[in-house]
CSV table of C-alpha atoms in Angstrom, one decimal:
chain,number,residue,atom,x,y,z
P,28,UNK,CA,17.5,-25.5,-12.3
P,29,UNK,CA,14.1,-24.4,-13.6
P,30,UNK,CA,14.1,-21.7,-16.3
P,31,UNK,CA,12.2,-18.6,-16.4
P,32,UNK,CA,9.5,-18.3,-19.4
P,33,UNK,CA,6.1,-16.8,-20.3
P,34,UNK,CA,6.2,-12.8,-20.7
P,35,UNK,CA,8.7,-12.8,-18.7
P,36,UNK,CA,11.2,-14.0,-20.3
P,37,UNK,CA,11.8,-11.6,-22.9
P,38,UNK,CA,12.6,-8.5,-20.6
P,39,UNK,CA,15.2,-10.7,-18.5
P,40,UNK,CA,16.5,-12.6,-21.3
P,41,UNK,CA,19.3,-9.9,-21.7
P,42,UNK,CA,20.4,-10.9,-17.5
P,43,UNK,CA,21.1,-15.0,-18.4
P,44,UNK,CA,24.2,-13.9,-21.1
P,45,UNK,CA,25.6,-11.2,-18.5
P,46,UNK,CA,28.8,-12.7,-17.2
P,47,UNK,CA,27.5,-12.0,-13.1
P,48,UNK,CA,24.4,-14.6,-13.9
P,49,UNK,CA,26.7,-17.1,-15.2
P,50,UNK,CA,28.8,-17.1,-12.3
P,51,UNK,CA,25.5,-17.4,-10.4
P,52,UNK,CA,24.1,-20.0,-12.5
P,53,UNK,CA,27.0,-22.0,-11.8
P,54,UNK,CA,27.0,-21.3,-7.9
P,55,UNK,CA,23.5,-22.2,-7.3
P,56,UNK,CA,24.2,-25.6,-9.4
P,57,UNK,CA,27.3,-26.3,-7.2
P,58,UNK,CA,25.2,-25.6,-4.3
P,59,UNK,CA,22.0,-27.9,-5.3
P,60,UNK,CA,24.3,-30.9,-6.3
P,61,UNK,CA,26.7,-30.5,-2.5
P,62,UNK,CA,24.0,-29.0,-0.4
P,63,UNK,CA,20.8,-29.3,0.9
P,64,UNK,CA,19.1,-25.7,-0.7
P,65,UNK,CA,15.5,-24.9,-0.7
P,66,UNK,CA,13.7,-24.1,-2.5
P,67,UNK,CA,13.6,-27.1,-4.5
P,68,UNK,CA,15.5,-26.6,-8.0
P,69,UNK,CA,11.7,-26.8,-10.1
P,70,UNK,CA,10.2,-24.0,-7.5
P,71,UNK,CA,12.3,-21.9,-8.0
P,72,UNK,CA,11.4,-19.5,-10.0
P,73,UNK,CA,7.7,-20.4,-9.5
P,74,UNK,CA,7.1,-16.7,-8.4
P,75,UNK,CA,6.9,-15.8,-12.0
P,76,UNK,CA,5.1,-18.9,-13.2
P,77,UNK,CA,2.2,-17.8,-10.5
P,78,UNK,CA,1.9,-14.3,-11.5
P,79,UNK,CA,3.0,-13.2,-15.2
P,80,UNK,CA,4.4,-10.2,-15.7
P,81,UNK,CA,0.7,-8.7,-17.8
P,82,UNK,CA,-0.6,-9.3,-14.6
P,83,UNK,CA,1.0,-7.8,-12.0
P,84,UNK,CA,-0.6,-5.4,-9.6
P,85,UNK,CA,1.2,-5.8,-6.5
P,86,UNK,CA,4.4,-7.1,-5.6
P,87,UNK,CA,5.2,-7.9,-1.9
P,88,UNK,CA,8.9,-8.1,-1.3
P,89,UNK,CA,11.1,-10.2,1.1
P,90,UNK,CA,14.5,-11.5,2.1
P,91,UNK,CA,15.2,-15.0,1.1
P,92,UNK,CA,13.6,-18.3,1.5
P,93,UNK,CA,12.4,-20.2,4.5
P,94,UNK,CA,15.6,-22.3,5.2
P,95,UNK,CA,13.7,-25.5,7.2
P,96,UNK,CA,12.6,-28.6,5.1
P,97,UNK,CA,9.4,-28.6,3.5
P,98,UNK,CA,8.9,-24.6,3.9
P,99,UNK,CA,10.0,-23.0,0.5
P,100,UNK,CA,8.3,-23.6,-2.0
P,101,UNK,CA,9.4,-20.4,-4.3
P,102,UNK,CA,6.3,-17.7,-3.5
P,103,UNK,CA,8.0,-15.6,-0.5
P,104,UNK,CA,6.5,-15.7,3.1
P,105,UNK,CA,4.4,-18.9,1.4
P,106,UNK,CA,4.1,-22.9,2.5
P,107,UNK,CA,2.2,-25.5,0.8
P,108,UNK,CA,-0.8,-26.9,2.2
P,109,UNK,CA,-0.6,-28.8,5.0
P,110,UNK,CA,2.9,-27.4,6.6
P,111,UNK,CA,2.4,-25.2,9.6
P,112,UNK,CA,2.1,-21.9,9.2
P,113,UNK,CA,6.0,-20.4,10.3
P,114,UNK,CA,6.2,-17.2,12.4
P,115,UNK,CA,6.6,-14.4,10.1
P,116,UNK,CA,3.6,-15.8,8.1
P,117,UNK,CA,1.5,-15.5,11.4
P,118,UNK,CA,2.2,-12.1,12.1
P,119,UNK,CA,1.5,-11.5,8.3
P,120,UNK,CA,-1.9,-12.8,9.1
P,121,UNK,CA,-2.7,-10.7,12.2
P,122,UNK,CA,-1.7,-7.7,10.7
P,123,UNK,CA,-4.3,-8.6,7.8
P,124,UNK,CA,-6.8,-9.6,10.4
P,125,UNK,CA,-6.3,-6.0,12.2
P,126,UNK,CA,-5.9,-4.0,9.1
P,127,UNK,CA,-9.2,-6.1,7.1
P,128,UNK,CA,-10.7,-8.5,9.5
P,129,UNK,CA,-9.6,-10.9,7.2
P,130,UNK,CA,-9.9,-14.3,9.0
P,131,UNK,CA,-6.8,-16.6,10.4
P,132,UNK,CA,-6.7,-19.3,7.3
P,133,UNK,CA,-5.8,-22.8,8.5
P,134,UNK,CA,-2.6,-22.8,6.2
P,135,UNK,CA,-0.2,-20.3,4.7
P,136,UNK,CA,-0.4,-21.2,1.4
P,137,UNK,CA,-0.2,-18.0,-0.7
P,138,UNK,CA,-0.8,-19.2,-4.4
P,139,UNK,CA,-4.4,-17.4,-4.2
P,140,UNK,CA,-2.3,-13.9,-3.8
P,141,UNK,CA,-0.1,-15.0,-6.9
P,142,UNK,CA,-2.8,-16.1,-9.1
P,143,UNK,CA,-4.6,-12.4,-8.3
P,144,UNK,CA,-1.8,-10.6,-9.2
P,145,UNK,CA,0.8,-10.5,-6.4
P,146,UNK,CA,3.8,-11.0,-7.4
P,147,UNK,CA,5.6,-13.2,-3.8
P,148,UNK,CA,9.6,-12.3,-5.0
P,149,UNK,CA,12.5,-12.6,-2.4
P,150,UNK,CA,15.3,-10.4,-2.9
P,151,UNK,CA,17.3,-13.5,-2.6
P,152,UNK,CA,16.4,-16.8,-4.4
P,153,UNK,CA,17.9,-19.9,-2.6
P,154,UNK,CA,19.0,-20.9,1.2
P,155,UNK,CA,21.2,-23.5,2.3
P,156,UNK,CA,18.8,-25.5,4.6
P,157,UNK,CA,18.9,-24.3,8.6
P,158,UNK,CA,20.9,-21.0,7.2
P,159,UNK,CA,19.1,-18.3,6.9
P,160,UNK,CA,20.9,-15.2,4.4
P,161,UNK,CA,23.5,-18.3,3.5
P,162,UNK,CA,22.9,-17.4,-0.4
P,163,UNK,CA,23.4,-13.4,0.0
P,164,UNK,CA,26.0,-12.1,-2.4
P,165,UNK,CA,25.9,-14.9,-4.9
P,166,UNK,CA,24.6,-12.7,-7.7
P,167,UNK,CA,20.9,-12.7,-6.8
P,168,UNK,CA,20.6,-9.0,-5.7
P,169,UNK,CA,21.6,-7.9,-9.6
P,170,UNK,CA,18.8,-10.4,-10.6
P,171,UNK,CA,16.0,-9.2,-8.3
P,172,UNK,CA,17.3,-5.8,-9.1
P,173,UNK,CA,16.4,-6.5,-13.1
P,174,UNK,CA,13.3,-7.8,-11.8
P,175,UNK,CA,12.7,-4.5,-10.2
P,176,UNK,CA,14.2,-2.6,-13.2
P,177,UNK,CA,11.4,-4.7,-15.5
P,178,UNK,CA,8.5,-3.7,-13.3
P,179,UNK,CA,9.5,0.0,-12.3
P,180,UNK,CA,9.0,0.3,-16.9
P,181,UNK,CA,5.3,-0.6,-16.3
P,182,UNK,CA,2.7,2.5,-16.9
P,183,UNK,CA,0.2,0.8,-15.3
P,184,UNK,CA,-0.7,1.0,-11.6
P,185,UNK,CA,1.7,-1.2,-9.4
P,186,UNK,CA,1.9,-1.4,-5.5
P,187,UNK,CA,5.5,-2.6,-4.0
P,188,UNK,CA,5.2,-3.9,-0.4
P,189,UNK,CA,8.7,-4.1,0.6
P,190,UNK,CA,9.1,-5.5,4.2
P,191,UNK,CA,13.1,-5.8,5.8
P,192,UNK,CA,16.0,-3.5,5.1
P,193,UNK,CA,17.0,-6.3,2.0
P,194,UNK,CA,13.7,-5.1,0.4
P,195,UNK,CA,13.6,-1.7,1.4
P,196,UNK,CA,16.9,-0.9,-0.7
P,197,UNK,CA,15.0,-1.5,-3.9
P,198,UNK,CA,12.9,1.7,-3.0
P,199,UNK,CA,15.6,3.8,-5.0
P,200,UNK,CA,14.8,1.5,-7.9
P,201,UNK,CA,11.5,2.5,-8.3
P,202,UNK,CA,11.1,6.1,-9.4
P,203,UNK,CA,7.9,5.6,-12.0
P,204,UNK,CA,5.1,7.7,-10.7
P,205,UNK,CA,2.8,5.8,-11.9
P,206,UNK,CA,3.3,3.4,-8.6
P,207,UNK,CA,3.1,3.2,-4.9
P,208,UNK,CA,5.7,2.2,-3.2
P,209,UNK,CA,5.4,1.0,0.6
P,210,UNK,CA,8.0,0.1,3.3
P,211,UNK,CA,7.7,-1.9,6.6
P,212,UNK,CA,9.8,-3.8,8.8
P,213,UNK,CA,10.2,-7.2,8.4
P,214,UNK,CA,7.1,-9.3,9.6
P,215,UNK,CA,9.6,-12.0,11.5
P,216,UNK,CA,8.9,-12.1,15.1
P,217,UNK,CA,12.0,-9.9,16.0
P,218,UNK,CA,11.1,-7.0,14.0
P,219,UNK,CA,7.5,-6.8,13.5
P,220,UNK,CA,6.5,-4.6,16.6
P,221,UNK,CA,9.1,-2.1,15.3
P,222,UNK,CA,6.4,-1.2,12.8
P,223,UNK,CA,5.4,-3.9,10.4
P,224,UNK,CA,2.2,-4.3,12.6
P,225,UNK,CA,-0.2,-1.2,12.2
P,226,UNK,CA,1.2,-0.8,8.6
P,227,UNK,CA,-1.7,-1.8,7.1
P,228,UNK,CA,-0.1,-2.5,4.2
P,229,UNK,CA,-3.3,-4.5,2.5
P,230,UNK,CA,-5.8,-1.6,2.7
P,231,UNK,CA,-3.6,0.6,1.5
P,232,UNK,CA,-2.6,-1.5,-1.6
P,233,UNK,CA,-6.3,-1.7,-1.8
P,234,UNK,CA,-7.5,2.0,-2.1
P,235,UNK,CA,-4.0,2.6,-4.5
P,236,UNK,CA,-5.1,-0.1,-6.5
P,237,UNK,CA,-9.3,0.9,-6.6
P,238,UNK,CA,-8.3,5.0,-7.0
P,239,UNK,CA,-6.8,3.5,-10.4
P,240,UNK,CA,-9.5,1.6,-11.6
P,241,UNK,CA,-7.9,-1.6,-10.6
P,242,UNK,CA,-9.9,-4.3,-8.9
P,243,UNK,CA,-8.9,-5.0,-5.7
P,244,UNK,CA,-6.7,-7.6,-4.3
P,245,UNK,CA,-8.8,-10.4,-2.2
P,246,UNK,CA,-6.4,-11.5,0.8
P,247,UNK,CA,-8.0,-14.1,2.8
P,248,UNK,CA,-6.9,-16.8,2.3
P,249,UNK,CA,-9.4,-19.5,2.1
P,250,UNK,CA,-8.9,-22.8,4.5
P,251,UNK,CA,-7.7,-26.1,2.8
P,252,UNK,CA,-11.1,-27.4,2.2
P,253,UNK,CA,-11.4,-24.6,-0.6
P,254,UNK,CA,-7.8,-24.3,-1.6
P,255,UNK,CA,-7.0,-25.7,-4.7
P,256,UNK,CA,-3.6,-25.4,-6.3
């Protein structure tokens, strides 16, 4: 299983000696060695290799991992180049395209988000493959939950898009006023007309981010030809 490091380590350090993430730790190996899980063991904490912890300025919250082969790859909502784009990713893209004209990309590869600053963080880490929520309860909540603990500390400007009821419960978490905290429905194709589309999540983020002196998050994506991991 990969291992967290960077600046991030130091603030979760204290969470790989507590006696839940051992039990977790232990779980998740079981799991890898007996099961099909995505993501892949080395993606999967590649959320915080993308996007360090001094450079966070949004973090967009989901569930757990796409649970079909090939499709997690450790960034929520994101697929690597070349695998189609799945259906909560599309209606993540129409909602940008109504909310900033931003243009349909020709893959859902969301590294370009991480490497700006947007932290892509389930609330849960790993799926058994063709199962979605298969991994809730093994521990993960209390990790995401330090996660959220480590940014809600940070004095400096930090948007939260939390999209799903899994997400949403984090909202009591963050209590800094220093940050803007927004909530949607899920963007999965059997929640997102209950309010997910219309949210206009991204232009919000934006104006937070610009009223504090904090440059902008670009979200198109760019088509393959200029994608470049």
């Amino acid at each position: 299983m990969a291992a967290i490091s960077g600046d991030w380590l130091a603030p979760l350090s204290a969470e790989f000696r507590k006696p839940y993430y051992r039990k977790l730790y232990e779980t998740v190996m079981r799991e890898y060695a007996a099961r099909t899980v995505y993501p892949p063991p080395e993606d999967l904490f590649s959320a915080f290799e993308f996007t360090p912890l001094s450079s966070v300025k949004a973090v967009i919250l989901g569930q757990d991992p796409y649970h079909e082969e090939g499709q997690a790859h450790g960034l929520c909502f994101s697929v690597r180049p070349g695998v189609e784009v799945p259906p909560s990713l599309a209606n993540i893209f129409r909602e940008l395209h109504d909310d900033l004209d931003c243009r349909i990309p020709d893959n859902g590869c969301l590294i370009p988000w991480a490497r700006q600053g947007v932290l892509l963080l389930n609330t849960v880490l790993t799926v058994r493959a063709h199962r979605a929520a298969s991994h809730r309860g093994i521990g993960w909540e209390e990790f995401t939950d330090a996660v959220i603990r480590v940014l809600n500390a940070q004095e400096r400007p930090i948007v939260f898009l939390l999209w799903g009821r899994p997400a949403a419960e984090k909202a009591s978490m963050l209590n800094n006023p220093a940050h803007l905290v927004l909530t949607a429905p899920h963007p999965s194709p059997l929640s997102a007309y209950r309010g997910f589309f219309g949210c206009r999540h991204f232009s919000r983020a934006n104006a937070f981010l610009c009223e504090h002196g904090v440059s902008p998050v670009d979200w198109q994506i760019p088509d393959l030809d200029r994608t470049a991991e």
